[in-house]
mmCIF file of C-alpha atoms and ligand atoms in Angstrom:
data_model
loop_
_atom_site.group_PDB
_atom_site.id
_atom_site.type_symbol
_atom_site.label_atom_id
_atom_site.label_comp_id
_atom_site.label_asym_id
_atom_site.label_seq_id
_atom_site.Cartn_x
_atom_site.Cartn_y
_atom_site.Cartn_z
ATOM 1 C CA MET A 1 2.576 -49.687 -0.958
ATOM 2 C CA SER A 2 1.506 -46.153 -0.262
ATOM 3 C CA THR A 3 0.987 -43.773 -3.128
ATOM 4 C CA ALA A 4 2.244 -40.359 -2.200
ATOM 5 C CA VAL A 5 0.592 -37.432 -3.915
ATOM 6 C CA ILE A 6 3.234 -35.069 -5.138
ATOM 7 C CA ARG A 7 1.895 -31.587 -5.805
ATOM 8 C CA SER A 8 3.734 -29.738 -8.503
ATOM 9 C CA SER A 9 4.443 -26.077 -8.007
ATOM 10 C CA SER A 10 2.028 -25.180 -10.787
ATOM 11 C CA GLN A 11 -0.765 -27.083 -8.968
ATOM 12 C CA LYS A 12 0.157 -25.255 -5.800
ATOM 13 C CA ASN A 13 -0.058 -21.895 -7.514
ATOM 14 C CA LYS A 14 -3.504 -22.648 -8.916
ATOM 15 C CA GLN A 15 -4.805 -22.084 -5.381
ATOM 16 C CA TYR A 16 -4.053 -18.404 -5.843
ATOM 17 C CA GLN A 17 -3.312 -17.989 -9.547
ATOM 18 C CA PRO A 18 -4.922 -14.519 -9.804
ATOM 19 C CA TYR A 19 -2.357 -13.335 -7.239
ATOM 20 C CA ILE A 20 0.490 -14.754 -9.316
ATOM 21 C CA ASP A 21 -0.969 -12.888 -12.286
ATOM 22 C CA ALA A 22 -1.186 -9.590 -10.376
ATOM 23 C CA LYS A 23 2.280 -8.325 -11.241
ATOM 24 C CA TRP A 24 0.842 -4.899 -12.070
ATOM 25 C CA GLY A 25 -1.439 -4.778 -9.046
ATOM 26 C CA LEU A 26 -5.139 -5.110 -8.305
ATOM 27 C CA LYS A 27 -7.480 -2.934 -10.318
ATOM 28 C CA ASN A 28 -10.722 -1.290 -9.232
ATOM 29 C CA HIS A 29 -9.235 -0.296 -5.891
ATOM 30 C CA TRP A 30 -8.335 2.981 -4.184
ATOM 31 C CA TYR A 31 -4.658 3.936 -3.838
ATOM 32 C CA PRO A 32 -2.947 6.919 -2.221
ATOM 33 C CA ALA A 33 -1.386 9.169 -4.878
ATOM 34 C CA LEU A 34 -0.024 12.141 -2.904
ATOM 35 C CA PHE A 35 -0.233 13.723 0.516
ATOM 36 C CA SER A 36 -2.702 16.615 0.443
ATOM 37 C CA ASP A 37 0.046 19.158 1.011
ATOM 38 C CA GLU A 38 1.989 17.884 -2.001
ATOM 39 C CA LEU A 39 -0.577 19.352 -4.407
ATOM 40 C CA LYS A 40 -1.106 23.053 -3.935
ATOM 41 C CA GLU A 41 -3.846 25.168 -5.506
ATOM 42 C CA GLY A 42 -3.159 25.598 -9.246
ATOM 43 C CA GLU A 43 -0.571 22.814 -9.406
ATOM 44 C CA PHE A 44 -0.331 19.763 -11.652
ATOM 45 C CA LYS A 45 1.526 16.657 -10.395
ATOM 46 C CA ALA A 46 2.168 13.305 -12.068
ATOM 47 C CA VAL A 47 2.063 9.860 -10.456
ATOM 48 C CA THR A 48 2.079 6.294 -11.749
ATOM 49 C CA ILE A 49 -0.225 3.692 -10.184
ATOM 50 C CA CYS A 50 -0.533 0.091 -11.428
ATOM 51 C CA GLY A 51 1.417 1.146 -14.514
ATOM 52 C CA GLU A 52 -1.062 3.937 -15.371
ATOM 53 C CA PRO A 53 0.308 7.482 -15.780
ATOM 54 C CA ILE A 54 -2.016 9.876 -13.947
ATOM 55 C CA LEU A 55 -2.026 13.664 -13.873
ATOM 56 C CA LEU A 56 -3.444 15.328 -10.757
ATOM 57 C CA ARG A 57 -4.663 18.918 -10.634
ATOM 58 C CA ARG A 58 -6.021 21.117 -7.834
ATOM 59 C CA GLU A 59 -8.069 24.011 -9.217
ATOM 60 C CA ASN A 60 -10.397 26.297 -7.290
ATOM 61 C CA GLY A 61 -10.148 23.862 -4.394
ATOM 62 C CA LYS A 62 -11.340 20.935 -6.503
ATOM 63 C CA LEU A 63 -9.273 17.867 -7.362
ATOM 64 C CA TYR A 64 -9.044 16.203 -10.750
ATOM 65 C CA ALA A 65 -7.219 13.066 -11.883
ATOM 66 C CA ILE A 66 -6.829 12.438 -15.601
ATOM 67 C CA GLU A 67 -4.781 10.112 -17.797
ATOM 68 C CA ASP A 68 -1.318 11.573 -18.249
ATOM 69 C CA ARG A 69 -1.051 10.497 -21.857
ATOM 70 C CA CYS A 70 -2.182 12.680 -24.733
ATOM 71 C CA CYS A 71 -4.315 10.715 -27.210
ATOM 72 C CA HIS A 72 -2.680 12.528 -30.140
ATOM 73 C CA ARG A 73 0.875 11.160 -30.008
ATOM 74 C CA GLY A 74 1.010 9.674 -26.514
ATOM 75 C CA VAL A 75 3.291 12.100 -24.679
ATOM 76 C CA ARG A 76 3.016 12.693 -20.952
ATOM 77 C CA MET A 77 1.344 16.065 -20.566
ATOM 78 C CA SER A 78 2.906 16.463 -17.121
ATOM 79 C CA LYS A 79 6.233 17.357 -18.757
ATOM 80 C CA LYS A 80 4.862 20.888 -19.282
ATOM 81 C CA PRO A 81 1.122 21.124 -18.646
ATOM 82 C CA PHE A 82 -0.757 24.257 -19.735
ATOM 83 C CA SER A 83 -4.118 25.424 -18.475
ATOM 84 C CA PHE A 84 -5.476 28.251 -20.657
ATOM 85 C CA LYS A 85 -9.085 27.910 -19.481
ATOM 86 C CA PRO A 86 -10.637 26.681 -16.209
ATOM 87 C CA CYS A 87 -11.071 22.922 -15.895
ATOM 88 C CA THR A 88 -8.826 22.074 -18.874
ATOM 89 C CA VAL A 89 -5.333 20.847 -19.582
ATOM 90 C CA THR A 90 -3.599 21.580 -22.870
ATOM 91 C CA CYS A 91 -0.880 19.279 -24.141
ATOM 92 C CA TRP A 92 2.417 21.112 -24.579
ATOM 93 C CA TYR A 93 3.153 19.473 -27.934
ATOM 94 C CA HIS A 94 0.370 20.257 -30.438
ATOM 95 C CA GLY A 95 -2.239 21.813 -28.187
ATOM 96 C CA PHE A 96 -4.827 19.055 -27.711
ATOM 97 C CA THR A 97 -6.990 20.426 -24.894
ATOM 98 C CA TYR A 98 -8.937 18.137 -22.560
ATOM 99 C CA ASN A 99 -11.776 18.749 -20.132
ATOM 100 C CA LEU A 100 -10.576 17.698 -16.666
ATOM 101 C CA GLU A 101 -14.092 16.589 -15.578
ATOM 102 C CA ASN A 102 -14.702 14.026 -18.307
ATOM 103 C CA GLY A 103 -11.448 13.738 -20.305
ATOM 104 C CA ARG A 104 -13.130 14.867 -23.545
ATOM 105 C CA LEU A 105 -11.059 16.571 -26.236
ATOM 106 C CA ASP A 106 -12.620 20.043 -26.065
ATOM 107 C CA THR A 107 -10.458 21.840 -28.625
ATOM 108 C CA ILE A 108 -7.068 21.851 -30.352
ATOM 109 C CA LEU A 109 -5.059 25.027 -30.029
ATOM 110 C CA ALA A 110 -4.105 25.332 -33.721
ATOM 111 C CA ALA A 111 -6.980 23.321 -35.260
ATOM 112 C CA PRO A 112 -10.251 24.427 -33.590
ATOM 113 C CA ASN A 113 -12.417 22.843 -36.318
ATOM 114 C CA ASP A 114 -10.809 19.407 -36.332
ATOM 115 C CA PRO A 115 -13.489 16.670 -36.410
ATOM 116 C CA LEU A 116 -11.655 14.853 -33.630
ATOM 117 C CA ILE A 117 -12.902 17.538 -31.243
ATOM 118 C CA GLY A 118 -15.712 16.134 -29.096
ATOM 119 C CA ASN A 119 -15.026 12.667 -30.482
ATOM 120 C CA ALA A 120 -11.871 11.667 -28.627
ATOM 121 C CA SER A 121 -11.133 11.465 -24.927
ATOM 122 C CA ILE A 122 -8.701 10.243 -22.317
ATOM 123 C CA LYS A 123 -9.508 8.474 -19.051
ATOM 124 C CA VAL A 124 -10.524 10.300 -15.875
ATOM 125 C CA TYR A 125 -10.271 8.802 -12.396
ATOM 126 C CA PRO A 126 -12.446 9.095 -9.270
ATOM 127 C CA VAL A 127 -10.472 10.987 -6.647
ATOM 128 C CA SER A 128 -10.974 11.453 -2.913
ATOM 129 C CA GLU A 129 -9.082 13.622 -0.451
ATOM 130 C CA LYS A 130 -9.257 12.282 3.097
ATOM 131 C CA TYR A 131 -7.071 11.427 6.071
ATOM 132 C CA THR A 132 -4.242 13.785 4.910
ATOM 133 C CA MET A 133 -3.992 12.024 1.530
ATOM 134 C CA ILE A 134 -5.292 12.206 -2.041
ATOM 135 C CA PHE A 135 -6.585 8.802 -3.159
ATOM 136 C CA VAL A 136 -7.292 7.744 -6.746
ATOM 137 C CA PHE A 137 -9.548 4.872 -7.803
ATOM 138 C CA VAL A 138 -7.599 2.974 -10.460
ATOM 139 C CA GLY A 139 -9.539 0.551 -12.593
ATOM 140 C CA ASP A 140 -11.965 0.037 -15.420
ATOM 141 C CA ALA A 141 -13.526 3.261 -16.685
ATOM 142 C CA ASP A 142 -16.991 1.661 -16.490
ATOM 143 C CA TYR A 143 -16.568 0.016 -13.055
ATOM 144 C CA ALA A 144 -19.677 0.854 -11.027
ATOM 145 C CA PRO A 145 -20.534 1.557 -8.388
ATOM 146 C CA VAL A 146 -17.180 2.819 -7.180
ATOM 147 C CA PRO A 147 -16.900 1.460 -3.626
ATOM 148 C CA PRO A 148 -16.298 3.802 -0.692
ATOM 149 C CA LEU A 149 -12.629 4.563 -0.003
ATOM 150 C CA GLU A 150 -13.074 3.083 3.480
ATOM 151 C CA HIS A 151 -13.558 -0.385 1.950
ATOM 152 C CA ASP A 152 -9.903 -0.242 0.918
ATOM 153 C CA LEU A 153 -8.568 0.886 4.302
ATOM 154 C CA PRO A 154 -8.222 -0.950 7.631
ATOM 155 C CA PRO A 155 -11.401 -0.573 9.716
ATOM 156 C CA PRO A 156 -11.352 1.041 13.185
ATOM 157 C CA LEU A 157 -10.648 -1.223 16.141
ATOM 158 C CA GLU A 158 -13.493 -1.810 18.560
ATOM 159 C CA LYS A 159 -13.515 0.846 21.268
ATOM 160 C CA GLU A 160 -13.912 -1.884 23.932
ATOM 161 C CA TYR A 161 -10.824 -3.771 22.713
ATOM 162 C CA VAL A 162 -8.270 -3.751 25.514
ATOM 163 C CA ASN A 163 -5.444 -2.663 23.166
ATOM 164 C CA TYR A 164 -7.549 -0.155 21.205
ATOM 165 C CA CYS A 165 -5.700 2.600 19.399
ATOM 166 C CA LYS A 166 -7.175 5.151 17.038
ATOM 167 C CA ASN A 167 -7.523 4.299 13.353
ATOM 168 C CA LEU A 168 -6.497 6.803 10.680
ATOM 169 C CA THR A 169 -10.148 7.037 9.575
ATOM 170 C CA GLU A 170 -11.444 8.133 13.011
ATOM 171 C CA ASP A 171 -12.299 11.638 14.137
ATOM 172 C CA GLY A 172 -9.505 13.369 16.016
ATOM 173 C CA ALA A 173 -6.775 11.158 14.516
ATOM 174 C CA LEU A 174 -3.426 12.829 13.932
ATOM 175 C CA THR A 175 -1.689 11.161 10.990
ATOM 176 C CA VAL A 176 1.860 11.859 9.826
ATOM 177 C CA GLY A 177 4.060 10.116 7.315
ATOM 178 C CA ILE A 178 6.291 9.945 4.283
ATOM 179 C CA HIS A 179 6.395 8.087 0.987
ATOM 180 C CA ARG A 180 9.262 6.962 -1.210
ATOM 181 C CA SER A 181 9.848 4.352 -3.851
ATOM 182 C CA GLY A 182 11.011 0.754 -3.339
ATOM 183 C CA GLU A 183 12.717 -1.423 -5.925
ATOM 184 C CA SER A 184 10.646 -4.592 -5.857
ATOM 185 C CA ASN A 185 7.300 -5.846 -7.014
ATOM 186 C CA TRP A 186 4.487 -4.636 -4.730
ATOM 187 C CA ARG A 187 3.625 -8.223 -3.637
ATOM 188 C CA LEU A 188 7.062 -8.777 -2.123
ATOM 189 C CA ALA A 189 6.647 -5.569 -0.160
ATOM 190 C CA VAL A 190 3.227 -6.612 1.148
ATOM 191 C CA GLU A 191 4.464 -10.042 2.154
ATOM 192 C CA ASN A 192 7.411 -8.569 4.023
ATOM 193 C CA GLY A 193 5.139 -6.128 5.875
ATOM 194 C CA PHE A 194 3.310 -8.718 7.966
ATOM 195 C CA ASP A 195 5.718 -11.651 7.704
ATOM 196 C CA PRO A 196 5.816 -13.121 11.251
ATOM 197 C CA GLY A 197 9.187 -14.783 10.596
ATOM 198 C CA HIS A 198 11.187 -11.749 9.465
ATOM 199 C CA VAL A 199 12.021 -10.023 12.754
ATOM 200 C CA LEU A 200 15.667 -11.075 12.490
ATOM 201 C CA ILE A 201 16.315 -8.159 10.151
ATOM 202 C CA HIS A 202 15.256 -5.727 12.907
ATOM 203 C CA TRP A 203 17.338 -7.424 15.575
ATOM 204 C CA LYS A 204 20.006 -4.734 15.858
ATOM 205 C CA SER A 205 17.854 -1.727 15.053
ATOM 206 C CA PRO A 206 18.614 1.429 17.097
ATOM 207 C CA LEU A 207 14.891 1.642 17.945
ATOM 208 C CA VAL A 208 15.075 -1.795 19.584
ATOM 209 C CA TYR A 209 18.126 -0.793 21.616
ATOM 210 C CA ALA A 210 16.799 2.603 22.614
ATOM 211 C CA HIS A 211 13.628 1.132 24.126
ATOM 212 C CA ASN A 212 15.039 -2.267 25.095
ATOM 213 C CA LEU A 213 12.174 -3.780 23.094
ATOM 214 C CA ALA A 214 11.596 -7.493 23.550
ATOM 215 C CA VAL A 215 12.091 -8.759 20.011
ATOM 216 C CA PRO A 216 11.682 -12.514 19.579
ATOM 217 C CA LEU A 217 13.627 -14.453 16.954
ATOM 218 C CA GLY A 218 10.331 -15.162 15.248
ATOM 219 C CA ALA A 219 6.713 -16.174 15.805
ATOM 220 C CA ARG A 220 5.364 -19.659 15.135
ATOM 221 C CA PRO A 221 1.617 -20.298 14.704
ATOM 222 C CA ILE A 222 0.491 -22.906 17.285
ATOM 223 C CA THR A 223 -3.317 -22.912 17.000
ATOM 224 C CA ASP A 224 -5.732 -22.699 14.097
ATOM 225 C CA LYS A 225 -6.715 -19.270 15.395
ATOM 226 C CA ALA A 226 -3.250 -17.782 14.797
ATOM 227 C CA VAL A 227 -4.585 -16.120 11.682
ATOM 228 C CA SER A 228 -7.986 -14.412 11.307
ATOM 229 C CA ILE A 229 -9.525 -13.675 7.959
ATOM 230 C CA ILE A 230 -11.925 -10.755 7.739
ATOM 231 C CA GLU A 231 -14.197 -11.191 4.727
ATOM 232 C CA SER A 232 -17.158 -8.965 4.149
ATOM 233 C CA ASP A 233 -19.400 -8.171 1.213
ATOM 234 C CA ASP A 234 -19.637 -4.589 2.278
ATOM 235 C CA GLY A 235 -16.406 -3.559 3.966
ATOM 236 C CA PRO A 236 -12.655 -4.014 4.140
ATOM 237 C CA ILE A 237 -11.129 -7.432 3.438
ATOM 238 C CA GLY A 238 -8.088 -8.389 5.494
ATOM 239 C CA ILE A 239 -6.008 -10.979 7.294
ATOM 240 C CA ARG A 240 -4.555 -10.621 10.804
ATOM 241 C CA ASN A 241 -1.752 -12.191 12.814
ATOM 242 C CA ASN A 242 -3.248 -12.890 16.265
ATOM 243 C CA THR A 243 -0.103 -12.203 18.242
ATOM 244 C CA VAL A 244 -2.065 -10.907 21.244
ATOM 245 C CA ALA A 245 -3.427 -13.382 23.820
ATOM 246 C CA ASP A 246 -7.187 -13.930 24.058
ATOM 247 C CA PRO A 247 -8.925 -12.500 27.173
ATOM 248 C CA ASP A 248 -8.662 -15.998 28.738
ATOM 249 C CA GLY A 249 -4.872 -15.948 28.283
ATOM 250 C CA THR A 250 -4.691 -18.309 25.280
ATOM 251 C CA TRP A 251 -1.818 -17.585 22.892
ATOM 252 C CA HIS A 252 -1.996 -18.490 19.211
ATOM 253 C CA TYR A 253 1.606 -17.796 18.338
ATOM 254 C CA ASP A 254 4.648 -19.152 20.118
ATOM 255 C CA LEU A 255 7.331 -16.490 20.332
ATOM 256 C CA VAL A 256 10.666 -18.091 19.522
ATOM 257 C CA LEU A 257 13.114 -16.758 22.097
ATOM 258 C CA GLU A 258 16.113 -19.008 21.578
ATOM 259 C CA ASN A 259 17.733 -21.206 18.980
ATOM 260 C CA LYS A 260 19.952 -23.549 21.032
ATOM 261 C CA GLU A 261 21.670 -25.030 18.018
ATOM 262 C CA LEU A 262 22.867 -21.617 16.902
ATOM 263 C CA GLY A 263 23.321 -20.296 20.452
ATOM 264 C CA VAL A 264 21.205 -17.233 19.672
ATOM 265 C CA LYS A 265 18.753 -15.640 22.110
ATOM 266 C CA ALA A 266 16.115 -12.969 21.641
ATOM 267 C CA VAL A 267 17.056 -9.488 22.802
ATOM 268 C CA GLY A 268 15.351 -6.843 24.909
ATOM 269 C CA GLY A 269 13.185 -6.881 27.974
ATOM 270 C CA ASN A 270 10.219 -4.572 27.396
ATOM 271 C CA PRO A 271 7.258 -6.436 25.899
ATOM 272 C CA MET A 272 5.502 -4.782 22.961
ATOM 273 C CA ILE A 273 2.001 -4.842 24.432
ATOM 274 C CA GLY A 274 -0.866 -5.057 21.987
ATOM 275 C CA LEU A 275 1.297 -5.378 18.883
ATOM 276 C CA ARG A 276 -0.698 -7.036 16.147
ATOM 277 C CA THR A 277 -0.268 -6.878 12.359
ATOM 278 C CA SER A 278 -2.906 -7.129 9.667
ATOM 279 C CA MET A 279 -2.977 -6.671 5.889
ATOM 280 C CA TRP A 280 -5.931 -5.256 3.960
ATOM 281 C CA LEU A 281 -6.785 -5.260 0.262
ATOM 282 C CA PRO A 282 -5.373 -3.856 -1.943
ATOM 283 C CA GLY A 283 -2.152 -3.913 0.151
ATOM 284 C CA VAL A 284 -2.384 -1.837 3.342
ATOM 285 C CA LEU A 285 -0.563 -2.891 6.506
ATOM 286 C CA ARG A 286 -1.618 -1.894 10.007
ATOM 287 C CA VAL A 287 0.683 -2.532 12.953
ATOM 288 C CA GLU A 288 -1.273 -1.866 16.125
ATOM 289 C CA ASN A 289 0.537 -0.355 19.091
ATOM 290 C CA PHE A 290 3.814 0.176 17.313
ATOM 291 C CA PRO A 291 6.337 1.712 17.910
ATOM 292 C CA PHE A 292 4.606 2.043 21.274
ATOM 293 C CA GLN A 293 1.184 1.597 22.843
ATOM 294 C CA GLY A 294 -1.557 3.855 21.532
ATOM 295 C CA VAL A 295 -0.034 4.355 18.070
ATOM 296 C CA ASN A 296 -1.133 2.679 14.839
ATOM 297 C CA LEU A 297 1.463 2.344 12.120
ATOM 298 C CA TYR A 298 0.329 1.917 8.499
ATOM 299 C CA GLU A 299 2.123 1.054 5.307
ATOM 300 C CA PHE A 300 0.731 1.195 1.788
ATOM 301 C CA TYR A 301 2.541 -0.643 -0.994
ATOM 302 C CA VAL A 302 1.270 0.980 -4.160
ATOM 303 C CA PRO A 303 2.205 -0.834 -7.383
ATOM 304 C CA THR A 304 3.776 1.582 -9.841
ATOM 305 C CA HIS A 305 5.811 -0.603 -12.203
ATOM 306 C CA GLU A 306 6.437 -4.356 -12.322
ATOM 307 C CA ASP A 307 9.588 -3.981 -10.234
ATOM 308 C CA LYS A 308 8.786 -0.818 -8.284
ATOM 309 C CA TYR A 309 6.236 0.328 -5.742
ATOM 310 C CA GLU A 310 5.528 3.482 -3.806
ATOM 311 C CA TYR A 311 6.155 2.840 -0.117
ATOM 312 C CA TRP A 312 3.912 4.859 2.186
ATOM 313 C CA GLU A 313 4.723 4.924 5.921
ATOM 314 C CA LEU A 314 2.236 6.543 8.300
ATOM 315 C CA MET A 315 1.562 6.757 12.019
ATOM 316 C CA THR A 316 -1.705 7.738 13.629
ATOM 317 C CA PHE A 317 -1.817 9.267 17.102
ATOM 318 C CA ASP A 318 -4.673 10.276 19.368
ATOM 319 C CA PRO A 319 -3.696 13.653 20.827
ATOM 320 C CA LYS A 320 -5.535 14.764 23.959
ATOM 321 C CA ASP A 321 -5.400 18.466 23.106
ATOM 322 C CA GLU A 322 -3.491 21.070 21.072
ATOM 323 C CA GLU A 323 -0.517 20.978 23.441
ATOM 324 C CA ASP A 324 -0.287 17.207 23.135
ATOM 325 C CA LYS A 325 -0.506 17.496 19.349
ATOM 326 C CA LYS A 326 2.478 19.861 19.335
ATOM 327 C CA ARG A 327 4.465 17.464 21.513
ATOM 328 C CA ILE A 328 3.680 14.508 19.211
ATOM 329 C CA LEU A 329 4.608 16.436 16.062
ATOM 330 C CA ASP A 330 7.888 17.499 17.651
ATOM 331 C CA GLN A 331 8.655 13.928 18.714
ATOM 332 C CA TYR A 332 7.789 12.701 15.226
ATOM 333 C CA GLU A 333 9.885 15.293 13.397
ATOM 334 C CA HIS A 334 12.990 14.872 15.548
ATOM 335 C CA TYR A 335 12.879 11.216 16.473
ATOM 336 C CA LEU A 336 10.213 8.843 15.135
ATOM 337 C CA LYS A 337 10.545 9.828 11.485
ATOM 338 C CA LYS A 338 14.233 8.887 11.557
ATOM 339 C CA ALA A 339 14.130 5.963 13.986
ATOM 340 C CA VAL A 340 11.039 4.195 12.646
ATOM 341 C CA PHE A 341 10.441 5.280 9.064
ATOM 342 C CA HIS A 342 14.090 5.331 8.137
ATOM 343 C CA GLU A 343 16.370 3.240 10.348
ATOM 344 C CA PHE A 344 13.859 0.526 11.261
ATOM 345 C CA ASN A 345 11.933 0.402 7.979
ATOM 346 C CA ASP A 346 15.037 0.793 5.816
ATOM 347 C CA ASP A 347 15.825 -2.792 6.795
ATOM 348 C CA ASP A 348 12.482 -3.903 5.350
ATOM 349 C CA LEU A 349 13.075 -1.851 2.230
ATOM 350 C CA TRP A 350 16.356 -3.530 1.341
ATOM 351 C CA ALA A 351 14.998 -6.976 2.290
ATOM 352 C CA ARG A 352 12.226 -6.565 -0.304
ATOM 353 C CA ASP A 353 14.678 -5.292 -2.918
ATOM 354 C CA ALA A 354 16.813 -8.376 -2.211
ATOM 355 C CA MET A 355 13.892 -10.722 -3.011
ATOM 356 C CA GLN A 356 13.169 -9.105 -6.364
ATOM 357 C CA PRO A 357 15.712 -10.957 -8.586
ATOM 358 C CA PHE A 358 14.334 -14.355 -7.485
ATOM 359 C CA TYR A 359 10.722 -13.348 -8.142
ATOM 360 C CA GLN A 360 11.456 -11.526 -11.381
ATOM 361 C CA ASN A 361 9.402 -13.168 -14.136
ATOM 362 C CA GLY A 362 7.455 -15.164 -11.535
ATOM 363 C CA VAL A 363 10.192 -17.787 -11.041
ATOM 364 C CA GLY A 364 10.201 -17.332 -7.277
ATOM 365 C CA PHE A 365 6.504 -18.175 -6.985
ATOM 366 C CA GLU A 366 7.296 -21.532 -8.612
ATOM 367 C CA GLU A 367 10.493 -22.340 -6.730
ATOM 368 C CA GLU A 368 10.055 -20.838 -3.234
ATOM 369 C CA LYS A 369 9.843 -23.286 -0.301
ATOM 370 C CA LEU A 370 7.452 -21.806 2.221
ATOM 371 C CA GLY A 371 7.422 -23.183 5.780
ATOM 372 C CA GLU A 372 5.028 -23.101 8.732
ATOM 373 C CA MET A 373 5.938 -19.507 9.584
ATOM 374 C CA ASP A 374 4.574 -18.505 6.174
ATOM 375 C CA ALA A 375 0.984 -19.643 6.788
ATOM 376 C CA ILE A 376 -0.351 -16.086 6.766
ATOM 377 C CA ILE A 377 1.417 -15.292 3.500
ATOM 378 C CA ILE A 378 -0.379 -18.198 1.819
ATOM 379 C CA GLY A 379 -3.602 -17.030 3.486
ATOM 380 C CA TRP A 380 -3.096 -13.524 2.075
ATOM 381 C CA ARG A 381 -2.487 -14.811 -1.445
ATOM 382 C CA LYS A 382 -5.677 -16.871 -1.348
ATOM 383 C CA LEU A 383 -7.628 -13.956 0.089
ATOM 384 C CA VAL A 384 -6.504 -11.704 -2.761
ATOM 385 C CA ALA A 385 -7.378 -14.405 -5.288
ATOM 386 C CA ARG A 386 -10.922 -14.534 -3.832
ATOM 387 C CA HIS A 387 -11.598 -10.842 -3.318
ATOM 388 C CA ALA A 388 -9.556 -8.648 -5.667
ATOM 389 C CA ARG A 389 -11.976 -6.571 -7.758
ATOM 390 C CA GLY A 390 -9.767 -7.225 -10.780
ATOM 391 C CA ILE A 391 -6.209 -7.980 -11.867
ATOM 392 C CA GLN A 392 -4.405 -5.178 -13.630
ATOM 393 C CA ASP A 393 -3.020 -5.922 -17.105
ATOM 394 C CA ALA A 394 0.455 -4.832 -18.145
ATOM 395 C CA PRO A 395 0.450 -1.423 -19.866
ATOM 396 C CA LYS A 396 -0.587 -1.692 -23.521
ATOM 397 C CA GLU A 397 2.817 -0.629 -24.798
ATOM 398 C CA LEU A 398 4.461 -3.489 -22.872
ATOM 399 C CA ASN A 399 2.027 -6.311 -23.626
ATOM 400 C CA GLY A 400 2.087 -5.775 -27.370
ATOM 401 C CA SER A 401 -1.672 -5.182 -27.712
ATOM 402 C CA SER A 402 -2.628 -3.251 -30.838
ATOM 403 C CA LYS A 403 -5.588 -1.557 -29.088
ATOM 404 C CA CYS A 404 -5.281 2.213 -29.176
HETATM 405 FE FE1 FES B 501 -0.242 15.987 -27.398
HETATM 406 FE FE2 FES B 501 0.298 16.173 -29.942
HETATM 407 S S1 FES B 501 1.121 14.801 -28.517
HETATM 408 S S2 FES B 501 -0.998 17.401 -28.764
HETATM 409 FE FE1 FE B 502 9.753 -5.368 9.251
#
């Protein structure tokens, strides 16, 4: 008599339990907060990342990021921030005034001798402005050393790679994009981004019709090289779908072109040459050569709340000269922004929202039935469990902690 080993769902989840616990995101990582042009000189702007309210300020060309929660009575200072003196923010309620460099309580408008002054502070965040965006490092106040931003972004492709296209971190890159909020947990968004089985939702997209793109019904891993894991002690950590043939012509995915039982065939005739997806910690997608050759598409899924994320959609081009740059920007403004970031990606947005009720409270992670097409999703979860620099806790006011 054979004795079958039945693995319970809780055993299964132990393989990547930190990922299951990461409802509020991964801490000690860099996240985009705003596009550079969304924060003008002298402005304050508020964002939420991994449940943390953050106030951004640009002053005399310098950027600051500080906790957007006054330590006096906890209000968000961004409701009406004052700045009476350089490098400070004064809370609109009772005048607690903080130094933007170090978060220290420097004075109180109506109580300049209060002993709290110099003895209380709020959190400040490392901030970096690069690649058209303002990034904030969200994590433990004492986390050191803060890793370079580039460790949390996809690395450049090798110049010799036959399907090379310019990375957003490379000189001369032209990057454009938008961001908006999605109504699901950030993990569902990530897993949709590089899911090799989800192309059905894009089947009737106008972009597919306009370019007669060859869209398979799905992609099935057929060798143990279908998925590559990129692990490094000193660089980005990621996982890639190898949907491009090796130089010797070997394929690692089988493109499913027909389901005879359902009488459904793949559409389109123009192959998407060089299209390859990869996902990088803490949740950055790169789609190489999409929507067409020579363009890299990126998506960031920034956790904001347990059932919300900020969805960043970017494309990087490699303009030959100023004239070419103008042409690309025109094409982006009048066509690609609508056709790719809205029509095409809107389908992903509602698909993620549709998963949220099942995964609410973690039930979905227990009850889901993942198949062979989901191998890379399991690989991603394990990768995060191994390499996340920390798992973000729920905000204090939600987890009932009495720490203040
Ligand atoms: Fe900010 Fe009182 S709540 S000063
Ligand atoms: Fe998609």
